[in-house]
Tab-separated table of C-alpha atoms and ligand atoms in Angstrom:
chain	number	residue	atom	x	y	z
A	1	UNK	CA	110.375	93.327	134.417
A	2	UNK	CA	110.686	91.384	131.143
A	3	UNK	CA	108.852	92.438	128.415
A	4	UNK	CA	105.545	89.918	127.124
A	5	UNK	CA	107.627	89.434	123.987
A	6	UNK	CA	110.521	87.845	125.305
A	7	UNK	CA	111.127	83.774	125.340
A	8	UNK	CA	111.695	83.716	128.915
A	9	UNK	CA	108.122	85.949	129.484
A	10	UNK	CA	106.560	83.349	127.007
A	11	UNK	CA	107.281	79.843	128.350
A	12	UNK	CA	106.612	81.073	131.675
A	13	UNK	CA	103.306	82.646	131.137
A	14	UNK	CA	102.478	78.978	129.691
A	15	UNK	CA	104.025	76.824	132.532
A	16	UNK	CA	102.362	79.264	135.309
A	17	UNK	CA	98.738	79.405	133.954
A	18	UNK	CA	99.093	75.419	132.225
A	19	UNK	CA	98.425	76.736	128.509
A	20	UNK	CA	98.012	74.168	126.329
A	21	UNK	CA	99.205	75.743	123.171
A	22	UNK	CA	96.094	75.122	120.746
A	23	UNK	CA	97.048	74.022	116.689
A	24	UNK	CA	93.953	75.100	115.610
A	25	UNK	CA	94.096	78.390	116.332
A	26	UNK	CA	97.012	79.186	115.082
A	27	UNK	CA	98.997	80.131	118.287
A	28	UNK	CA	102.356	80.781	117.844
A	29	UNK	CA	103.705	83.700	120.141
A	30	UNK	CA	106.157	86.132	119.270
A	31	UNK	CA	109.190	86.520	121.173
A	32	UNK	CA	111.127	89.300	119.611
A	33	UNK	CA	111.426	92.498	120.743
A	34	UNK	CA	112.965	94.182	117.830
A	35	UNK	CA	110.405	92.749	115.437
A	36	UNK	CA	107.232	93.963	117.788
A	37	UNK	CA	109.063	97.409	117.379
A	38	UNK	CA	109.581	96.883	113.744
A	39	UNK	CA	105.584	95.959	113.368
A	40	UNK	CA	104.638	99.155	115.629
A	41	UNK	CA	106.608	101.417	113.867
A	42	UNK	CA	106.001	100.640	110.465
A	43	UNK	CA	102.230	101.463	111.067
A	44	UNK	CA	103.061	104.728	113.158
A	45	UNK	CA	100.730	104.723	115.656
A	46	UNK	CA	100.825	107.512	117.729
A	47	UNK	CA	98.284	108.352	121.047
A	48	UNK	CA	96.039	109.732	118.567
A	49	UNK	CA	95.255	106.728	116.831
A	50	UNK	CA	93.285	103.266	117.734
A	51	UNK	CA	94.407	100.277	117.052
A	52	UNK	CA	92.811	97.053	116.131
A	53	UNK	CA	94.417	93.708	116.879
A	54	UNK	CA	93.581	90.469	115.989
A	55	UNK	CA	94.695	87.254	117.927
A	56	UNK	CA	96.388	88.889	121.267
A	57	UNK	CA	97.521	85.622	122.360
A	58	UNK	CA	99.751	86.332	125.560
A	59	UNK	CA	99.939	90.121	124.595
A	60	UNK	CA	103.434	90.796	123.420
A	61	UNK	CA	102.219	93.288	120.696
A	62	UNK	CA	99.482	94.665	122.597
A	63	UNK	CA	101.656	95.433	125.137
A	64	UNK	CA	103.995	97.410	122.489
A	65	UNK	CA	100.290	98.501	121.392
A	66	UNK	CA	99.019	100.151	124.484
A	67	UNK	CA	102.250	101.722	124.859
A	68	UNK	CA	102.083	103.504	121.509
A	69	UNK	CA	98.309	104.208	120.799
A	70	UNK	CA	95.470	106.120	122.253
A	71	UNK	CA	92.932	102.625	122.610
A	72	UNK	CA	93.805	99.389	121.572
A	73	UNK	CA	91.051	96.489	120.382
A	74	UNK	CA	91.824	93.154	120.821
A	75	UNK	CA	89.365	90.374	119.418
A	76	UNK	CA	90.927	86.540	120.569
A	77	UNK	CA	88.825	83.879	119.771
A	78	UNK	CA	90.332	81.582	122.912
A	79	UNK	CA	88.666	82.211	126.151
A	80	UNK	CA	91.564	80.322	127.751
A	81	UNK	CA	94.018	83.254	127.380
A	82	UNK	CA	91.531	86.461	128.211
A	83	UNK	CA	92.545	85.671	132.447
A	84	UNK	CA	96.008	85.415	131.296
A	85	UNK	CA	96.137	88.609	128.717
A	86	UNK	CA	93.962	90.529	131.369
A	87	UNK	CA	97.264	89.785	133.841
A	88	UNK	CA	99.695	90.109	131.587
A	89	UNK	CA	98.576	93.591	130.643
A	90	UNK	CA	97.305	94.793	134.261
A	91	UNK	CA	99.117	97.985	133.966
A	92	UNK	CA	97.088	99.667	131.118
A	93	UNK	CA	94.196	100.853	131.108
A	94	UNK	CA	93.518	101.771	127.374
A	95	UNK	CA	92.452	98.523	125.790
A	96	UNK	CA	89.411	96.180	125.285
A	97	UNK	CA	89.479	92.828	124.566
A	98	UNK	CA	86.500	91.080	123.101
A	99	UNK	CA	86.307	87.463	123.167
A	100	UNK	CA	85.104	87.091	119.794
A	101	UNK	CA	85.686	85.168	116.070
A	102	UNK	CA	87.189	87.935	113.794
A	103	UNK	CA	85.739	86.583	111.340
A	104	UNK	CA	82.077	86.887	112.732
A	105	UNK	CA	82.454	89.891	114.679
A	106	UNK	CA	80.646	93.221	113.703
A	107	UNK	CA	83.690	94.852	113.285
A	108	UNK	CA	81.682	98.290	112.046
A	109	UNK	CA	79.324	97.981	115.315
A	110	UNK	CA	82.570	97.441	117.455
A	111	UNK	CA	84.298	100.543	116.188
A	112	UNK	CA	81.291	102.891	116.534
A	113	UNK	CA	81.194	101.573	120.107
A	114	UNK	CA	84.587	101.681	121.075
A	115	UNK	CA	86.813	103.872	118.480
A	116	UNK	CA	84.006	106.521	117.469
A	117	UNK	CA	86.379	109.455	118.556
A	118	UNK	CA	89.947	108.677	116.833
A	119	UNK	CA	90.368	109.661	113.591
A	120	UNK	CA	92.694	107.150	112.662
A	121	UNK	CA	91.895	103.568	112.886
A	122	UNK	CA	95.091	101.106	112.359
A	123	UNK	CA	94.888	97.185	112.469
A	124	UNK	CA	98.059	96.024	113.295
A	125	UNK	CA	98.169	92.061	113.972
A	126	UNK	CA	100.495	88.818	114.238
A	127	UNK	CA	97.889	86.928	112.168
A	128	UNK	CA	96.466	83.269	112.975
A	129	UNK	CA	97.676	82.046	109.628
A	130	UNK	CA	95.607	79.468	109.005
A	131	UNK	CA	92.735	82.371	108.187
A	132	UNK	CA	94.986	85.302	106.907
A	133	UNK	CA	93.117	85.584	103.669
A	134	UNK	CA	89.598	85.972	104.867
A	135	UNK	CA	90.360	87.926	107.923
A	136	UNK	CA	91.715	90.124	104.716
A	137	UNK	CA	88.994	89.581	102.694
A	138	UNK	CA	86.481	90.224	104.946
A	139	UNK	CA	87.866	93.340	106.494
A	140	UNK	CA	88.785	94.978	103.891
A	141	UNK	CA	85.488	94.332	101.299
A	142	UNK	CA	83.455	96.410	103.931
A	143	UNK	CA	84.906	99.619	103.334
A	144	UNK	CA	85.517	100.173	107.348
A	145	UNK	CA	86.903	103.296	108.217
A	146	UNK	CA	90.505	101.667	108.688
A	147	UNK	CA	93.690	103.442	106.970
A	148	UNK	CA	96.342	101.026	107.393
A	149	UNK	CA	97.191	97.383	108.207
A	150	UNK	CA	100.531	96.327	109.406
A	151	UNK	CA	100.255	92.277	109.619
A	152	UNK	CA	102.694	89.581	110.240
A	153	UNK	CA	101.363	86.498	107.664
A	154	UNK	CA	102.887	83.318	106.120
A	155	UNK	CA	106.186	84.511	103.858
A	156	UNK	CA	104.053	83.015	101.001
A	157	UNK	CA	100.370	85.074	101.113
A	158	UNK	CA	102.959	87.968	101.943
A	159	UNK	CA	104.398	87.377	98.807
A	160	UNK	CA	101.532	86.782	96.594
A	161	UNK	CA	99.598	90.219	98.448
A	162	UNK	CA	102.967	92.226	97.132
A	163	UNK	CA	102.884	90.529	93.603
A	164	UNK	CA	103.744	92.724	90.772
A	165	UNK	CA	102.361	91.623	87.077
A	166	UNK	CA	105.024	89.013	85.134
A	167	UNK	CA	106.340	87.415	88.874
A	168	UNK	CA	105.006	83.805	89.961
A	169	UNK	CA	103.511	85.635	93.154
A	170	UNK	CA	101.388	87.529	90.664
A	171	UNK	CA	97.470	86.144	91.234
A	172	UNK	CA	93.903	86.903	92.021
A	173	UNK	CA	94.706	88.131	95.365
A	174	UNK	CA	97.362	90.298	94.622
A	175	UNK	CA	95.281	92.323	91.891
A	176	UNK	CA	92.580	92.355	94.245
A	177	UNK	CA	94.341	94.001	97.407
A	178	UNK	CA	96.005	96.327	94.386
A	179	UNK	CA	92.834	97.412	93.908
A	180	UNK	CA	92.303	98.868	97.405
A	181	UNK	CA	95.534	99.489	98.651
A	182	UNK	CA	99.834	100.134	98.399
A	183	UNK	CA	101.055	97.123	100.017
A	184	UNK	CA	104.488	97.028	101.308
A	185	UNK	CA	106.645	94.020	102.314
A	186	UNK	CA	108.009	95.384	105.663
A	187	UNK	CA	110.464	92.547	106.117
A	188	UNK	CA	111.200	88.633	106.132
A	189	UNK	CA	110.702	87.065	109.924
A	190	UNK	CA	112.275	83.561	110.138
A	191	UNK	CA	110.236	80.851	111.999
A	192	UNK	CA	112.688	80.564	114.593
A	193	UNK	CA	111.327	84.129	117.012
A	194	UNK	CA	107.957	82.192	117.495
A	195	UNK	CA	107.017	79.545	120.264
A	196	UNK	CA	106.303	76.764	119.107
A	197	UNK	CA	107.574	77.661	115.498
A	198	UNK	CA	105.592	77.816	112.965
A	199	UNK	CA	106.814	75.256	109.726
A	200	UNK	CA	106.628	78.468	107.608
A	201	UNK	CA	108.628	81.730	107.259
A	202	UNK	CA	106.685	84.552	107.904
A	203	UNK	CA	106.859	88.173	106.741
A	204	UNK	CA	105.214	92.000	107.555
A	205	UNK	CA	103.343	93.396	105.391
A	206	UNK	CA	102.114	97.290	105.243
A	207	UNK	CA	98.906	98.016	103.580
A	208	UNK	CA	97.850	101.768	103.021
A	209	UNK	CA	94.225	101.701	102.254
A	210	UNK	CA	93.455	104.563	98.956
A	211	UNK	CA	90.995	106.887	100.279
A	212	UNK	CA	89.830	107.331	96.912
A	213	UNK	CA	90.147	104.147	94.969
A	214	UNK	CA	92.555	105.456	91.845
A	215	UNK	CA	90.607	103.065	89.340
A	216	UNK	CA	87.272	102.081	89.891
A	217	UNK	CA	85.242	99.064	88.586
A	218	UNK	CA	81.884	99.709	88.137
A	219	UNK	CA	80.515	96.320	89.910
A	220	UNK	CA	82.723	95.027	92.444
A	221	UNK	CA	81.515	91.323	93.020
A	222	UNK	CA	82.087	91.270	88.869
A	223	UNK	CA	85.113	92.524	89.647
A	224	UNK	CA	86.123	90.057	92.226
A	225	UNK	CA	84.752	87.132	90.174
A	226	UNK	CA	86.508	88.036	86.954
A	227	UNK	CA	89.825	88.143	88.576
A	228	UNK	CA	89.320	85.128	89.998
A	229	UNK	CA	88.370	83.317	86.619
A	230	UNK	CA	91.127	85.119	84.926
A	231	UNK	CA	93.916	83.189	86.848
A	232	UNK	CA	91.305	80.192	86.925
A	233	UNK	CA	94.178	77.792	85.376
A	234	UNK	CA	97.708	79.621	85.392
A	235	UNK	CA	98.662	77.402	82.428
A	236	UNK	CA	95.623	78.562	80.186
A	237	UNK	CA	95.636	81.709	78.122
A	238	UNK	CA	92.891	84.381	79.483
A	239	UNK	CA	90.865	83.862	76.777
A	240	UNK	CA	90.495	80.020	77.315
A	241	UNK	CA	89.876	80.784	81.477
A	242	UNK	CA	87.408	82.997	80.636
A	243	UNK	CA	85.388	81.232	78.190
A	244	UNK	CA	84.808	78.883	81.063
A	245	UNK	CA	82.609	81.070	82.642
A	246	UNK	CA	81.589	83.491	79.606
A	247	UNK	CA	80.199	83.104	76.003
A	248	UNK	CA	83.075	82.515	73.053
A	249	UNK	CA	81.518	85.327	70.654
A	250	UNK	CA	81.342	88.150	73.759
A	251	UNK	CA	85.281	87.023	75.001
A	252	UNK	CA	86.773	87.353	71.126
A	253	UNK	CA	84.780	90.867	70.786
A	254	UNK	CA	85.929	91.913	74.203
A	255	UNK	CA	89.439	90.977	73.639
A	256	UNK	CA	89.454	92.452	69.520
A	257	UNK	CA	87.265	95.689	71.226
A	258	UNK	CA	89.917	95.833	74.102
A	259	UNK	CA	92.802	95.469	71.970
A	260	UNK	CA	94.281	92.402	74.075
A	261	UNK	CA	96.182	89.450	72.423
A	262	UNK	CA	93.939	86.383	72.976
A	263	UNK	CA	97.028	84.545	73.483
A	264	UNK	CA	98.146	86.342	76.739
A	265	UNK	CA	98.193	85.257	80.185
A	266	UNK	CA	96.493	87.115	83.451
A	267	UNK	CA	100.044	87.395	85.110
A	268	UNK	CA	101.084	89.882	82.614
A	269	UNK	CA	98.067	92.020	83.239
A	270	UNK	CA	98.203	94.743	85.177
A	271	UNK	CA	94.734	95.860	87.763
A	272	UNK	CA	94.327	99.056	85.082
A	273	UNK	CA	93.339	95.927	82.079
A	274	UNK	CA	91.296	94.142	84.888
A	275	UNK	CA	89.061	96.447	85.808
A	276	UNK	CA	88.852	97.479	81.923
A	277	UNK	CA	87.730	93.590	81.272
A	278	UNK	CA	85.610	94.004	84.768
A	279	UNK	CA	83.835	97.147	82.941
A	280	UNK	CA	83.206	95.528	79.487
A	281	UNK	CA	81.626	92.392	81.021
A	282	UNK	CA	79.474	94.597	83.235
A	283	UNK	CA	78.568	96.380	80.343
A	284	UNK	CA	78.214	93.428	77.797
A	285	UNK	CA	77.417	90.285	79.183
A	286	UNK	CA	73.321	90.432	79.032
B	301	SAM	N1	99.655	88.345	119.046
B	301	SAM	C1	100.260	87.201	119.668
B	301	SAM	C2	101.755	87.220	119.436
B	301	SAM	O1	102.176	87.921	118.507
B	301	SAM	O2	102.487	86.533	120.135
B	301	SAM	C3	99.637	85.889	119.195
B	301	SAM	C4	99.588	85.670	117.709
B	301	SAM	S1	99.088	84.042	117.244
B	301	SAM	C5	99.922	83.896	115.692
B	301	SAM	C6	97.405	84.212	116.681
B	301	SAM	C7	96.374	84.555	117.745
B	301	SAM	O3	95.102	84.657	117.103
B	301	SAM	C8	96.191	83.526	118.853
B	301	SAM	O4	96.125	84.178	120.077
B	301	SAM	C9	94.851	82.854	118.537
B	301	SAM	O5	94.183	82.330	119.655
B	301	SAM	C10	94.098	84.014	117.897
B	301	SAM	N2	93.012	83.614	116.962
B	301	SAM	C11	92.949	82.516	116.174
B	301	SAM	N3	91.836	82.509	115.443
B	301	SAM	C12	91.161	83.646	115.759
B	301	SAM	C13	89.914	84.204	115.328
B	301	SAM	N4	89.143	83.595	114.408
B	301	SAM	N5	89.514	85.380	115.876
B	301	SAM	C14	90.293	86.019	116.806
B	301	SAM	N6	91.468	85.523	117.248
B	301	SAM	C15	91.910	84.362	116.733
């Protein structure tokens, strides 16, 4: 039998059960079997480990999923494709599928209920796209008890989450993940292995959440909204971004007291100088 992830699988599945293909979810299925092997492998899942997914469409990479890991959990948002997914995937036994928003589930309550006895916890997903950075966001500001995230995204968040300082990549969201976690860029997937295609490249990317954060700032929403101001306006210099948001007399101090150039730019900062300017306004700004 054909494997989920395969072209002829996919436009079957949709002809045989009428799936309308819905925009505004983001649903474009895989159909490559050496890039669902790629994805599994480069998050290692073993039958030890449980495995979150998000968006299981027609269930090409759950299928590689249940095959791999102990559990797999599967939140899709369309109710049209549980019937199908359930079919599709009628010869395992070790996954759930909750028809449910990712990004208003209880992810915490769902893994006490469902993935309390694995040690490791893995989300592996083919992202909807269209909500890649707060499915990120969200998941990974509530310290859940997950280790690693293998994800297929849009070639340019991919790019931006692996940003190193002095690259155009380099911004608020790259410092940010840096701050929690190693992230890899597995490889480059062209649009071309997804039906319908998407109008971007796409990319995997591996991240490898710190169990102990190896710099800490002392108040994290400060954190988050420094960084952010800090690459307010690329063009500005980091003193003139932050004095949108901060007093002129505390910036100059923090900058003479930090010894940074007023002159520079975020993008040559590295997260080690952020969380140091994080600190200082914790500290200083009364
Ligand atoms: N995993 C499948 C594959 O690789 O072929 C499908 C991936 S497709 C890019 C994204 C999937 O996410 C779709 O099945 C879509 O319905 C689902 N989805 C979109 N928004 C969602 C949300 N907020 N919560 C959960 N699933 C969502």
């Amino acid at each position: 039998m054909s494997k989920i992830g395969s072209v002829g699988f996919v436009q079957q599945a949709l002809i045989k059960n009428q799936f309308k293909i819905k925009k505004k979810f983001g649903q474009n299925f895989l159909t490559d079997s050496s890039i669902l092997n790629n994805i599994v492998e480069a998050a290692g899942v073993t039958k030890q480990d449980a495995v979150i997914e998000i968006g299981p469409g027609l269930g090409a990479l759950t299928e590689e999923l249940c095959e791999k890991a102990g559990f797999v959990l599967a939140y899709e948002i369309d109710e049209d494709l549980i019937p199908i997914l359930q079919d599709n995937l009628k010869k395992y036994q070790n996954y759930k599928i909750l028809l449910k928003d990712i990004l208003k589930a209880n992810v915490e309550e769902d893994i006490e209920l469902y993935l309390k006895e694995y040690k490791n916890i893995y989300v592996v997903a083919n992202l909807p796209y269209y909500i890649t950075t707060p499915i990120l966001i969200g998941l990974l500001s509530k310290s859940l008890p997950i280790q690693r995230y293998v994800m297929m995204m849009q070639l340019e968040v991919a790019n931006r989450i692996c940003g190193k300082p002095s690259t155009k990549e380099y911004n608020a969201l790259s410092v940010w993940i840096e701050y929690r976690a190693k992230a890899t860029r597995i490889m480059k997937v062209p649009r071309t292995v997804f039906v319908p295609a998407p109008n971007v490249d796409s990319a995997v990317v591996r991240l490898d959440v710190y169990d102990a954060l190896p710099i800490v700032a002392e108040d994290e929403t400060i954190f988050s909204f420094v960084i952010r101001q800090c690459f307010a306006q690329r063009r500005k210099t980091l003193y003139n971004n932050l004095c949108l948001k901060y007093d002129k007399a505390l910036i100059q101090q923090m900058l003479l007291d930090l010894d940074i150039a007023p002159s520079v730019r975020a993008e040559v900062l590295s997260l080690n100088d952020f969380v140091r300017i994080s600190n200082y306004l914790t500290q200083n700004n009364k």
